[in-house]
């Protein structure tokens, strides 16, 4: 099983600042099969990034994904008020699918 | 637009059974793998199971093997999860999602809450 470890656990930032979220895998993940999700309280997760760097439909370009192998990054270039949420990475290239434990981005 | 609507959740005693359903619309259901993913209260996401478009292939998390059965009815655009021998640790919101195996779970339903308690 591929274990995904996200860091930091919580990120305290102000609107307009840049957010950098990390996802590290216990073994190599094909970048084709790495996704990022945003989840707000009481809502289902929303797909932001798939294939490590491709934005899902309707996702603003302030969200970008990068990385390969065991190290992946989600960057939010300038935080908007609606971006404060929990973010999860996921690998879907091998069974079992696994998710990171999440990074909470909170308002400072 | 793509819609996934789960139903069938509720309160059940340990050892009991429950069948979840997911009604799909807005896309050609029979073209896609489908999955179940759960989230315990205040916790992260955990994949449960997925099924191929023709039902020929299924896969389960270790926590679900031998107790849960995924199925689908392409004529009814519906996905199911039969859950038996339920435990307290199965308490979670259960989401159905479009995608499975090498297909990213792109669309998710709003979830249905399963609570296992005596």
GROMACS .gro file of C-alpha atoms in nm:
model
  226
    1UNK     CA    1   0.000   0.000   0.000
    2UNK     CA    2   0.126   0.346  -0.090
    3UNK     CA    3   0.118   0.576   0.212
    4UNK     CA    4   0.075   0.947   0.136
    5UNK     CA    5   0.199   1.195   0.396
    6UNK     CA    6   0.087   1.555   0.370
    7UNK     CA    7   0.259   1.850   0.528
    8UNK     CA    8   0.210   2.073   0.704
    9UNK     CA    9  -0.095   1.956   0.895
   10UNK     CA   10  -0.221   2.314   0.921
   11UNK     CA   11  -0.120   2.620   0.725
   12UNK     CA   12  -0.214   2.960   0.869
   13UNK     CA   13  -0.206   3.229   0.603
   14UNK     CA   14  -0.373   3.555   0.508
   15UNK     CA   15  -0.579   3.622   0.196
   16UNK     CA   16  -0.352   3.714  -0.091
   17UNK     CA   17  -0.063   3.501   0.034
   18UNK     CA   18   0.083   3.201  -0.144
   19UNK     CA   19   0.012   2.850  -0.012
   20UNK     CA   20   0.241   2.555  -0.074
   21UNK     CA   21   0.114   2.212   0.026
   22UNK     CA   22   0.326   1.897   0.013
   23UNK     CA   23   0.234   1.534  -0.048
   24UNK     CA   24   0.504   1.270  -0.009
   25UNK     CA   25   0.455   0.907  -0.110
   26UNK     CA   26   0.612   0.601   0.054
   27UNK     CA   27   0.696   0.467  -0.293
   28UNK     CA   28   0.699   0.610  -0.640
   29UNK     CA   29   0.363   0.718  -0.782
   30UNK     CA   30   0.312   0.765  -1.151
   31UNK     CA   31   0.237   1.134  -1.190
   32UNK     CA   32  -0.046   1.031  -1.420
   33UNK     CA   33  -0.235   0.909  -1.114
   34UNK     CA   34  -0.195   1.179  -0.849
   35UNK     CA   35  -0.488   1.404  -0.762
   36UNK     CA   36  -0.565   1.691  -0.525
   37UNK     CA   37  -0.905   1.768  -0.369
   38UNK     CA   38  -1.052   2.056  -0.173
   39UNK     CA   39  -1.311   1.993   0.096
   40UNK     CA   40  -1.515   2.248   0.288
   41UNK     CA   41  -1.718   2.166   0.601
   42UNK     CA   42  -2.031   1.969   0.525
   43UNK     CA   43  -1.942   1.929   0.158
   44UNK     CA   44  -1.810   1.651  -0.059
   45UNK     CA   45  -1.452   1.675  -0.181
   46UNK     CA   46  -1.404   1.865  -0.506
   47UNK     CA   47  -1.143   1.759  -0.759
   48UNK     CA   48  -0.887   2.032  -0.822
   49UNK     CA   49  -0.594   1.862  -0.993
   50UNK     CA   50  -0.549   1.526  -1.167
   51UNK     CA   51  -0.248   1.375  -1.335
   52UNK     CA   52  -0.037   1.573  -1.086
   53UNK     CA   53  -0.066   1.898  -1.282
   54UNK     CA   54  -0.388   1.914  -1.486
   55UNK     CA   55  -0.662   2.140  -1.352
   56UNK     CA   56  -1.013   1.998  -1.342
   57UNK     CA   57  -1.291   2.178  -1.523
   58UNK     CA   58  -1.371   2.518  -1.379
   59UNK     CA   59  -1.077   2.530  -1.139
   60UNK     CA   60  -0.913   2.876  -1.128
   61UNK     CA   61  -0.557   2.904  -1.253
   62UNK     CA   62  -0.434   3.018  -0.912
   63UNK     CA   63  -0.433   2.644  -0.832
   64UNK     CA   64  -0.140   2.450  -0.973
   65UNK     CA   65   0.007   2.107  -0.916
   66UNK     CA   66   0.356   1.977  -0.972
   67UNK     CA   67   0.591   1.697  -0.883
   68UNK     CA   68   0.688   1.344  -0.972
   69UNK     CA   69   0.805   1.021  -0.815
   70UNK     CA   70   0.745   1.056  -0.443
   71UNK     CA   71   0.714   1.433  -0.402
   72UNK     CA   72   0.415   1.635  -0.515
   73UNK     CA   73   0.306   1.992  -0.447
   74UNK     CA   74  -0.017   2.188  -0.466
   75UNK     CA   75   0.033   2.563  -0.490
   76UNK     CA   76  -0.233   2.829  -0.449
   77UNK     CA   77  -0.072   3.143  -0.586
   78UNK     CA   78  -0.288   3.401  -0.408
   79UNK     CA   79  -0.536   3.283  -0.149
   80UNK     CA   80  -0.894   3.396  -0.191
   81UNK     CA   81  -1.139   3.384   0.104
   82UNK     CA   82  -1.311   3.079  -0.048
   83UNK     CA   83  -0.985   2.882  -0.058
   84UNK     CA   84  -0.968   2.826   0.318
   85UNK     CA   85  -1.049   2.457   0.345
   86UNK     CA   86  -0.892   2.114   0.384
   87UNK     CA   87  -0.689   1.973   0.096
   88UNK     CA   88  -0.620   1.604   0.027
   89UNK     CA   89  -0.387   1.432  -0.215
   90UNK     CA   90  -0.474   1.091  -0.356
   91UNK     CA   91  -0.304   0.827  -0.567
   92UNK     CA   92  -0.528   0.625  -0.796
   93UNK     CA   93  -0.268   0.430  -0.990
   94UNK     CA   94  -0.248   0.124  -0.771
   95UNK     CA   95  -0.477  -0.068  -0.541
   96UNK     CA   96  -0.565   0.020  -0.277
   97UNK     CA   97  -0.634   0.383  -0.362
   98UNK     CA   98  -0.493   0.593  -0.082
   99UNK     CA   99  -0.538   0.949   0.041
  100UNK     CA  100  -0.315   1.174   0.244
  101UNK     CA  101  -0.437   1.277   0.587
  102UNK     CA  102  -0.511   1.631   0.470
  103UNK     CA  103  -0.375   1.982   0.513
  104UNK     CA  104  -0.599   2.247   0.664
  105UNK     CA  105  -0.550   2.596   0.524
  106UNK     CA  106  -0.684   2.841   0.779
  107UNK     CA  107  -0.710   3.217   0.798
  108UNK     CA  108  -0.432   3.374   0.999
  109UNK     CA  109  -2.476   1.810  -1.549
  110UNK     CA  110  -2.340   1.512  -1.360
  111UNK     CA  111  -2.539   1.423  -1.050
  112UNK     CA  112  -2.478   1.149  -0.798
  113UNK     CA  113  -2.731   1.107  -0.519
  114UNK     CA  114  -2.669   0.859  -0.239
  115UNK     CA  115  -2.938   0.712  -0.016
  116UNK     CA  116  -2.988   0.429   0.229
  117UNK     CA  117  -2.779   0.548   0.520
  118UNK     CA  118  -2.900   0.543   0.878
  119UNK     CA  119  -2.849   0.408   1.226
  120UNK     CA  120  -2.779   0.036   1.255
  121UNK     CA  121  -2.668  -0.189   1.538
  122UNK     CA  122  -2.329  -0.363   1.536
  123UNK     CA  123  -2.355  -0.681   1.333
  124UNK     CA  124  -2.640  -0.541   1.125
  125UNK     CA  125  -2.669  -0.478   0.753
  126UNK     CA  126  -2.742  -0.183   0.530
  127UNK     CA  127  -2.766  -0.132   0.154
  128UNK     CA  128  -2.656   0.200   0.011
  129UNK     CA  129  -2.769   0.323  -0.330
  130UNK     CA  130  -2.636   0.588  -0.563
  131UNK     CA  131  -2.851   0.726  -0.843
  132UNK     CA  132  -2.651   0.868  -1.132
  133UNK     CA  133  -2.756   1.111  -1.403
  134UNK     CA  134  -2.605   1.351  -1.654
  135UNK     CA  135  -2.361   1.107  -1.810
  136UNK     CA  136  -2.352   0.763  -1.971
  137UNK     CA  137  -2.338   0.555  -1.654
  138UNK     CA  138  -2.244   0.233  -1.831
  139UNK     CA  139  -1.922   0.391  -1.964
  140UNK     CA  140  -1.759   0.448  -1.625
  141UNK     CA  141  -1.611   0.270  -1.331
  142UNK     CA  142  -1.782   0.372  -1.006
  143UNK     CA  143  -1.650   0.386  -0.652
  144UNK     CA  144  -1.746   0.416  -0.288
  145UNK     CA  145  -1.529   0.630  -0.060
  146UNK     CA  146  -1.600   0.700   0.306
  147UNK     CA  147  -1.510   0.957   0.568
  148UNK     CA  148  -1.542   0.891   0.940
  149UNK     CA  149  -1.656   1.191   1.146
  150UNK     CA  150  -1.375   1.445   1.169
  151UNK     CA  151  -1.135   1.217   0.982
  152UNK     CA  152  -0.985   1.183   0.635
  153UNK     CA  153  -1.096   1.001   0.324
  154UNK     CA  154  -1.080   0.623   0.284
  155UNK     CA  155  -1.145   0.432  -0.037
  156UNK     CA  156  -1.387   0.141   0.010
  157UNK     CA  157  -1.449  -0.024  -0.328
  158UNK     CA  158  -1.484   0.020  -0.702
  159UNK     CA  159  -1.655  -0.167  -0.983
  160UNK     CA  160  -1.590  -0.174  -1.355
  161UNK     CA  161  -1.839  -0.043  -1.608
  162UNK     CA  162  -1.965  -0.394  -1.693
  163UNK     CA  163  -1.942  -0.529  -1.336
  164UNK     CA  164  -1.675  -0.775  -1.447
  165UNK     CA  165  -1.415  -0.637  -1.207
  166UNK     CA  166  -1.443  -0.529  -0.846
  167UNK     CA  167  -1.190  -0.440  -0.580
  168UNK     CA  168  -1.217  -0.373  -0.209
  169UNK     CA  169  -1.018  -0.219   0.071
  170UNK     CA  170  -0.904  -0.474   0.328
  171UNK     CA  171  -1.149  -0.319   0.576
  172UNK     CA  172  -1.438  -0.407   0.341
  173UNK     CA  173  -1.337  -0.746   0.205
  174UNK     CA  174  -1.572  -1.028   0.301
  175UNK     CA  175  -1.830  -0.790   0.449
  176UNK     CA  176  -1.919  -0.540   0.174
  177UNK     CA  177  -2.036  -0.609  -0.182
  178UNK     CA  178  -2.041  -0.349  -0.456
  179UNK     CA  179  -2.278  -0.388  -0.750
  180UNK     CA  180  -2.445  -0.182  -1.019
  181UNK     CA  181  -2.747  -0.183  -1.247
  182UNK     CA  182  -2.663  -0.004  -1.569
  183UNK     CA  183  -3.026  -0.016  -1.683
  184UNK     CA  184  -3.123   0.182  -1.374
  185UNK     CA  185  -2.811   0.404  -1.367
  186UNK     CA  186  -2.756   0.292  -1.011
  187UNK     CA  187  -2.467   0.185  -0.791
  188UNK     CA  188  -2.503  -0.013  -0.471
  189UNK     CA  189  -2.305  -0.110  -0.163
  190UNK     CA  190  -2.433  -0.399   0.047
  191UNK     CA  191  -2.276  -0.376   0.391
  192UNK     CA  192  -2.298  -0.671   0.629
  193UNK     CA  193  -2.152  -0.742   0.973
  194UNK     CA  194  -2.125  -0.370   1.040
  195UNK     CA  195  -1.890  -0.244   1.308
  196UNK     CA  196  -1.863   0.081   1.501
  197UNK     CA  197  -1.558   0.171   1.292
  198UNK     CA  198  -1.773   0.164   0.977
  199UNK     CA  199  -1.948   0.480   1.099
  200UNK     CA  200  -1.886   0.737   0.827
  201UNK     CA  201  -2.030   0.943   0.548
  202UNK     CA  202  -2.027   0.723   0.239
  203UNK     CA  203  -1.973   0.895  -0.095
  204UNK     CA  204  -2.023   0.747  -0.437
  205UNK     CA  205  -1.792   0.879  -0.705
  206UNK     CA  206  -1.754   0.844  -1.079
  207UNK     CA  207  -1.425   0.675  -1.155
  208UNK     CA  208  -1.226   0.377  -1.044
  209UNK     CA  209  -0.907   0.180  -1.101
  210UNK     CA  210  -0.705   0.422  -1.318
  211UNK     CA  211  -0.987   0.674  -1.360
  212UNK     CA  212  -0.970   0.967  -1.120
  213UNK     CA  213  -1.285   1.003  -0.905
  214UNK     CA  214  -1.394   1.325  -1.071
  215UNK     CA  215  -1.751   1.368  -0.950
  216UNK     CA  216  -1.877   1.290  -0.602
  217UNK     CA  217  -2.221   1.272  -0.448
  218UNK     CA  218  -2.308   1.459  -0.130
  219UNK     CA  219  -2.282   1.144   0.078
  220UNK     CA  220  -2.503   0.941   0.307
  221UNK     CA  221  -2.430   0.895   0.677
  222UNK     CA  222  -2.402   0.546   0.821
  223UNK     CA  223  -2.392   0.526   1.201
  224UNK     CA  224  -2.321   0.193   1.369
  225UNK     CA  225  -2.410   0.198   1.735
  226UNK     CA  226  -2.597  -0.005   1.992
   0.00000   0.00000   0.00000
